[in-house]
mmCIF file of C-alpha atoms in Angstrom:
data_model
loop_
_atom_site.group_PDB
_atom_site.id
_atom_site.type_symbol
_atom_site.label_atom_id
_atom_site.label_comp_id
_atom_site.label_asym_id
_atom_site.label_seq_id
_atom_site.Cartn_x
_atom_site.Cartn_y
_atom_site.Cartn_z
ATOM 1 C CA UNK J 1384 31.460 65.323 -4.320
ATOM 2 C CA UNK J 1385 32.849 68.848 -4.310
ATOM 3 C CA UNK J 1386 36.779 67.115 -4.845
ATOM 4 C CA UNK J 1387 35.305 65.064 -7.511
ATOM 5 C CA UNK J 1388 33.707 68.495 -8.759
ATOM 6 C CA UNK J 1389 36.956 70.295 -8.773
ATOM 7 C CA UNK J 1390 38.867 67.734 -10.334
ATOM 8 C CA UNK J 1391 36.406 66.994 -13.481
ATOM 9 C CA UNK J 1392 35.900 70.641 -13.356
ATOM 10 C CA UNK J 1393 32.895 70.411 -13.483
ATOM 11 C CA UNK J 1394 29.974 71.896 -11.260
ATOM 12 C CA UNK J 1395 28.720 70.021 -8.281
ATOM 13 C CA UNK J 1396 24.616 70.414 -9.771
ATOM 14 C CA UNK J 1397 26.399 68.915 -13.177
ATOM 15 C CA UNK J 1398 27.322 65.885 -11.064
ATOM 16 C CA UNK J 1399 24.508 65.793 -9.157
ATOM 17 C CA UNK J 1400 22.100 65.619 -12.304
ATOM 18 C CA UNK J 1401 24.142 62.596 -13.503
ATOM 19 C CA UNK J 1402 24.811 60.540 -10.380
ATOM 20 C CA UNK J 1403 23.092 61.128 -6.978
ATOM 21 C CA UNK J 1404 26.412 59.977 -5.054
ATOM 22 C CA UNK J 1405 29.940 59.609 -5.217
ATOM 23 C CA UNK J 1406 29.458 55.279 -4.990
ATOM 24 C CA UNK J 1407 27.778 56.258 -8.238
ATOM 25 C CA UNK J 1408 30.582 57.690 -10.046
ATOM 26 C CA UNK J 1409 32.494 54.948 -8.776
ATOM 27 C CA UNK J 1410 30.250 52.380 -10.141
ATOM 28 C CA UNK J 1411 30.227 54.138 -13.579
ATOM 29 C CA UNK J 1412 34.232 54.383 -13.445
ATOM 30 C CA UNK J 1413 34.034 50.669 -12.930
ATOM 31 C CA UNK J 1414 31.609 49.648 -15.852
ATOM 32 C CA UNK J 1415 33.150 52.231 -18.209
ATOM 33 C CA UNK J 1416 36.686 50.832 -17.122
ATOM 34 C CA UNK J 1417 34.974 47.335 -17.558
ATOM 35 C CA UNK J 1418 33.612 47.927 -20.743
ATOM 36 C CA UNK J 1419 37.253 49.201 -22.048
ATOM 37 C CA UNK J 1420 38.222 45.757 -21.283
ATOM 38 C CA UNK J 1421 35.588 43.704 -22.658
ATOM 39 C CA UNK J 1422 36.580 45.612 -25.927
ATOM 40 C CA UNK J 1423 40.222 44.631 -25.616
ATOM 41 C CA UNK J 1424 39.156 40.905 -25.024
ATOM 42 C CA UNK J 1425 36.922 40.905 -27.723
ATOM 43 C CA UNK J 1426 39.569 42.107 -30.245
ATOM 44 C CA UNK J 1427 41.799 39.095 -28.512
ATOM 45 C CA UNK J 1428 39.391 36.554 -29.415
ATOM 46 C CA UNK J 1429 38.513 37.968 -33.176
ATOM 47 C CA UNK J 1430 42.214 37.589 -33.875
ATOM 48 C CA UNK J 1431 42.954 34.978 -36.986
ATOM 49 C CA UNK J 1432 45.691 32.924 -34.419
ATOM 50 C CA UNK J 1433 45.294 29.404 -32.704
ATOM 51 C CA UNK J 1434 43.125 29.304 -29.705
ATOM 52 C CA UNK J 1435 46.326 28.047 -27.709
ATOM 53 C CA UNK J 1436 47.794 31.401 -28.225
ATOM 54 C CA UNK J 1437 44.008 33.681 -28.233
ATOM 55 C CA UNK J 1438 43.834 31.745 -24.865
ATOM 56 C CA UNK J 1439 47.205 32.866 -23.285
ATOM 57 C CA UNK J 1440 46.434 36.691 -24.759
ATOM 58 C CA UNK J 1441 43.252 36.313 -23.132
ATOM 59 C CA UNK J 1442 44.822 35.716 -19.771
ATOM 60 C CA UNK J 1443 47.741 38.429 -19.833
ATOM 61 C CA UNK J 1444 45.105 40.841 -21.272
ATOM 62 C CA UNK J 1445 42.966 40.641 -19.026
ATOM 63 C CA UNK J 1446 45.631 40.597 -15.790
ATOM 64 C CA UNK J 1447 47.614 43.508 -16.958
ATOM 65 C CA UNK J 1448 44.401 45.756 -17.481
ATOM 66 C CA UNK J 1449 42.793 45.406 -14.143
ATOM 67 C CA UNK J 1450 46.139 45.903 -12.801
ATOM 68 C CA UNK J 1451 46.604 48.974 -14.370
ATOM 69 C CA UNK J 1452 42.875 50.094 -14.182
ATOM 70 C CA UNK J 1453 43.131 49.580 -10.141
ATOM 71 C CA UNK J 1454 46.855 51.437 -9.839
ATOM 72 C CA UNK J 1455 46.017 54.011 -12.072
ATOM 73 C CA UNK J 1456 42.495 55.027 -10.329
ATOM 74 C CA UNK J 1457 44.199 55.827 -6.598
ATOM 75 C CA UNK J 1458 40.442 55.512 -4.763
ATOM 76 C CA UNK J 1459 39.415 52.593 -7.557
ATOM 77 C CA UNK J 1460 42.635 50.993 -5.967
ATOM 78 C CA UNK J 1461 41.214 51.609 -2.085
ATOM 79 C CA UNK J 1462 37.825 50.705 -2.931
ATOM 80 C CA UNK J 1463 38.461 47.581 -5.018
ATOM 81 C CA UNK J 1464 40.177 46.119 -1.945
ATOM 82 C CA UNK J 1465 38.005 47.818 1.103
ATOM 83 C CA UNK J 1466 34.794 46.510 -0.359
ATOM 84 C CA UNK J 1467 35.261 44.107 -3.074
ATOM 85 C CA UNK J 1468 31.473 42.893 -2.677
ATOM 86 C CA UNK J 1469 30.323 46.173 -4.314
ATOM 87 C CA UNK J 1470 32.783 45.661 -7.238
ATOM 88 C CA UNK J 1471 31.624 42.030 -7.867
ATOM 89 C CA UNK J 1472 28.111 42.868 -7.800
ATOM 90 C CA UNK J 1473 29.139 45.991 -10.471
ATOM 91 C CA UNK J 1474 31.353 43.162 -12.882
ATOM 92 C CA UNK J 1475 28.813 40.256 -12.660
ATOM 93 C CA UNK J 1476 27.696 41.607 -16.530
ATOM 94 C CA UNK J 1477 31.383 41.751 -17.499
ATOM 95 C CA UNK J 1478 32.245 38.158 -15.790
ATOM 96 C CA UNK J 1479 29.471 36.590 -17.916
ATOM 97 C CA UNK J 1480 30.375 38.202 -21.196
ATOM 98 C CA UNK J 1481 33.882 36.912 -20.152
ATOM 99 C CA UNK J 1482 32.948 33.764 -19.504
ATOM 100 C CA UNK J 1483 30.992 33.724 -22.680
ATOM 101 C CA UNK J 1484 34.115 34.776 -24.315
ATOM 102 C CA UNK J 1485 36.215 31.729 -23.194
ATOM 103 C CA UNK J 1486 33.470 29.240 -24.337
ATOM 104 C CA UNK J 1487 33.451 30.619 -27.602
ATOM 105 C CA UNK J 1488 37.288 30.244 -28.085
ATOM 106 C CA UNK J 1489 37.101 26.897 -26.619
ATOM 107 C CA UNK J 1490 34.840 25.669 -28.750
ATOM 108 C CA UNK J 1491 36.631 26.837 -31.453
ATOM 109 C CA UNK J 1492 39.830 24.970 -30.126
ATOM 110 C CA UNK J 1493 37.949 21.747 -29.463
ATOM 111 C CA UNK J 1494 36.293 21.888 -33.450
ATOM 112 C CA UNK J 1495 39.498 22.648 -34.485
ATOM 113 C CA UNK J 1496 41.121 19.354 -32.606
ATOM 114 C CA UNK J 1497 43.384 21.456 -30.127
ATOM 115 C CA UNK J 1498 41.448 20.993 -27.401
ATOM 116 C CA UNK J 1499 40.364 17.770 -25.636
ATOM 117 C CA UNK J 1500 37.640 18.855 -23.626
ATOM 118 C CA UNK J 1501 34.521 17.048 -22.550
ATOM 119 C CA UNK J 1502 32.709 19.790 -20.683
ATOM 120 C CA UNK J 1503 33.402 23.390 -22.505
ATOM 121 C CA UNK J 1504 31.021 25.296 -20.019
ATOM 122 C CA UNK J 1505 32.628 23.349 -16.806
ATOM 123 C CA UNK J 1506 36.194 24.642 -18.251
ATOM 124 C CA UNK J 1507 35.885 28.110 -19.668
ATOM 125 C CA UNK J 1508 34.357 29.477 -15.826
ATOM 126 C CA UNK J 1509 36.796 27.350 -14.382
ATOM 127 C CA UNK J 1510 39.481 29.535 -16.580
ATOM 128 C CA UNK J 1511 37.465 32.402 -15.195
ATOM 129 C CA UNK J 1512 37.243 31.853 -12.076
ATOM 130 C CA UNK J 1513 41.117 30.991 -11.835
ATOM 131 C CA UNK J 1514 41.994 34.336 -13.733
ATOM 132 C CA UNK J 1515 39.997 36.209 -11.379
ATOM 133 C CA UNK J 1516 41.566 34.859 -8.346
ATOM 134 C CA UNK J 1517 45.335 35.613 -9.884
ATOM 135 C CA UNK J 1518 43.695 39.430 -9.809
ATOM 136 C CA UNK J 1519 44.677 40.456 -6.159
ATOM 137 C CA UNK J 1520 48.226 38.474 -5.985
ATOM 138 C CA UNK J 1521 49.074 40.451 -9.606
ATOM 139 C CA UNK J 1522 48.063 43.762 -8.609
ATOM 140 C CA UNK J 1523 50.135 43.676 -5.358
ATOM 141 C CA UNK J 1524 53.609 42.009 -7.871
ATOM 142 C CA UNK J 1525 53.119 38.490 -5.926
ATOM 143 C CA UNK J 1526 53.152 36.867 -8.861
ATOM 144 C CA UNK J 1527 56.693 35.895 -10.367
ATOM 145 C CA UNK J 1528 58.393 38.776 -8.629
ATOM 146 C CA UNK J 1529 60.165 40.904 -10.917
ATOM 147 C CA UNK J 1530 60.048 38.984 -13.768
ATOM 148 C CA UNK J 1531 58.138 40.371 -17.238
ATOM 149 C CA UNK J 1532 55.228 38.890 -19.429
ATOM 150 C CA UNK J 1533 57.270 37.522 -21.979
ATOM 151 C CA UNK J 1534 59.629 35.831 -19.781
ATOM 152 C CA UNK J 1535 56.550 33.832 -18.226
ATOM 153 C CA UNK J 1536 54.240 33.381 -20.979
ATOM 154 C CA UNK J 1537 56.200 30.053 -21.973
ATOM 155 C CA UNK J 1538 55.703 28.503 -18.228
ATOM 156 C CA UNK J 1539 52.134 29.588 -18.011
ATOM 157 C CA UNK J 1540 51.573 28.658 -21.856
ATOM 158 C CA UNK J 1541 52.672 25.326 -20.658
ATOM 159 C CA UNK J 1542 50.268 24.721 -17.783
ATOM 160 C CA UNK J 1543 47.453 25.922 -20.053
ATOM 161 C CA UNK J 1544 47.932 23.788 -22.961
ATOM 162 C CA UNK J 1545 48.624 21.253 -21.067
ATOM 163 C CA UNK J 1546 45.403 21.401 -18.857
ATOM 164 C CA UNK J 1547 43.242 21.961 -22.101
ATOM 165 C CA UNK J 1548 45.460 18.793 -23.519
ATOM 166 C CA UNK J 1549 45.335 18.029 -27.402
ATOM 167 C CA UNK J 1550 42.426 16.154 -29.112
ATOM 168 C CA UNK J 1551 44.019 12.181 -29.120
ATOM 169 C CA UNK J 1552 42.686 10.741 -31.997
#
């Protein structure tokens, strides 16, 4: 507590009437870094574009900000890996918003006839659930080594649509 004093520059009975530890100022670093991203996704899915593309925004979006929320916060970084039980438990809210999120533009796609899909709960935490396992190989540059967004959008694009398939009339 008294480096996390120093640093904010801030008092150590300022902290201490705020949060009663430091796992608490790392939980609210996680929801307020959380809630930054729920933001960004929201403004993803409000966007006047197809759901194909709101879909693949959705994906990069959300990748490239816990990658840089976990490099940029050095002990975030530690923590998230050392004891990634306490971070699930502090996202659950922001994992069901998410998922919430991908229903909505589903169902969107599906009304609109992009999307043939029988089961739009099933698939939208399925897309969750994937995107959240991708977090860990991302972070760490496992995922198509060196090259950028834009050159892999079309190849991911490609397994998305076609998993999510057009409406056959």
């Amino acid at each position: 507590m008294n480096d996390i004093a120093q640093a904010s520059g801030k008092g150590r009975r300022t902290l201490y009437t705020y949060f009663k530890s430091k796992e608490d100022i790392y939980f609210a670093v996680i929801e307020s870094e959380l809630e930054r991203l729920s933001d960004q996704l929201d403004e993803v899915a409000a966007k006047r574009i197809p759901p194909q593309e709101k879909i693949i925004e959705l994906i990069y979006l959300h990748l490239s900000m816990i990658r840089e929320t976990v490099v940029r916060n050095g002990n975030l970084r530690a923590e998230f890996f050392r004891n990634i039980w306490m971070v699930e438990k502090v996202r659950r809210n922001f994992d069901d918003a998410e998922i919430e999120l991908f229903r909505k533009v589903f169902r969107e796609g599906k009304e609109d006839g992009e999307f043939d899909i029988d089961n739009v709960d099933l698939v939208a935490d399925i897309t969750h659930y994937c995107i959240k396992g991708l977090e860990v190989p991302y972070i760490y540059g496992r995922i198509a080594h060196g090259m950028t967004a834009e050159a892999t959008k079309p190849q991911v694009a490609k397994i998305v649509y076609s998993a999510l398939g057009k409406r056959r009339n």
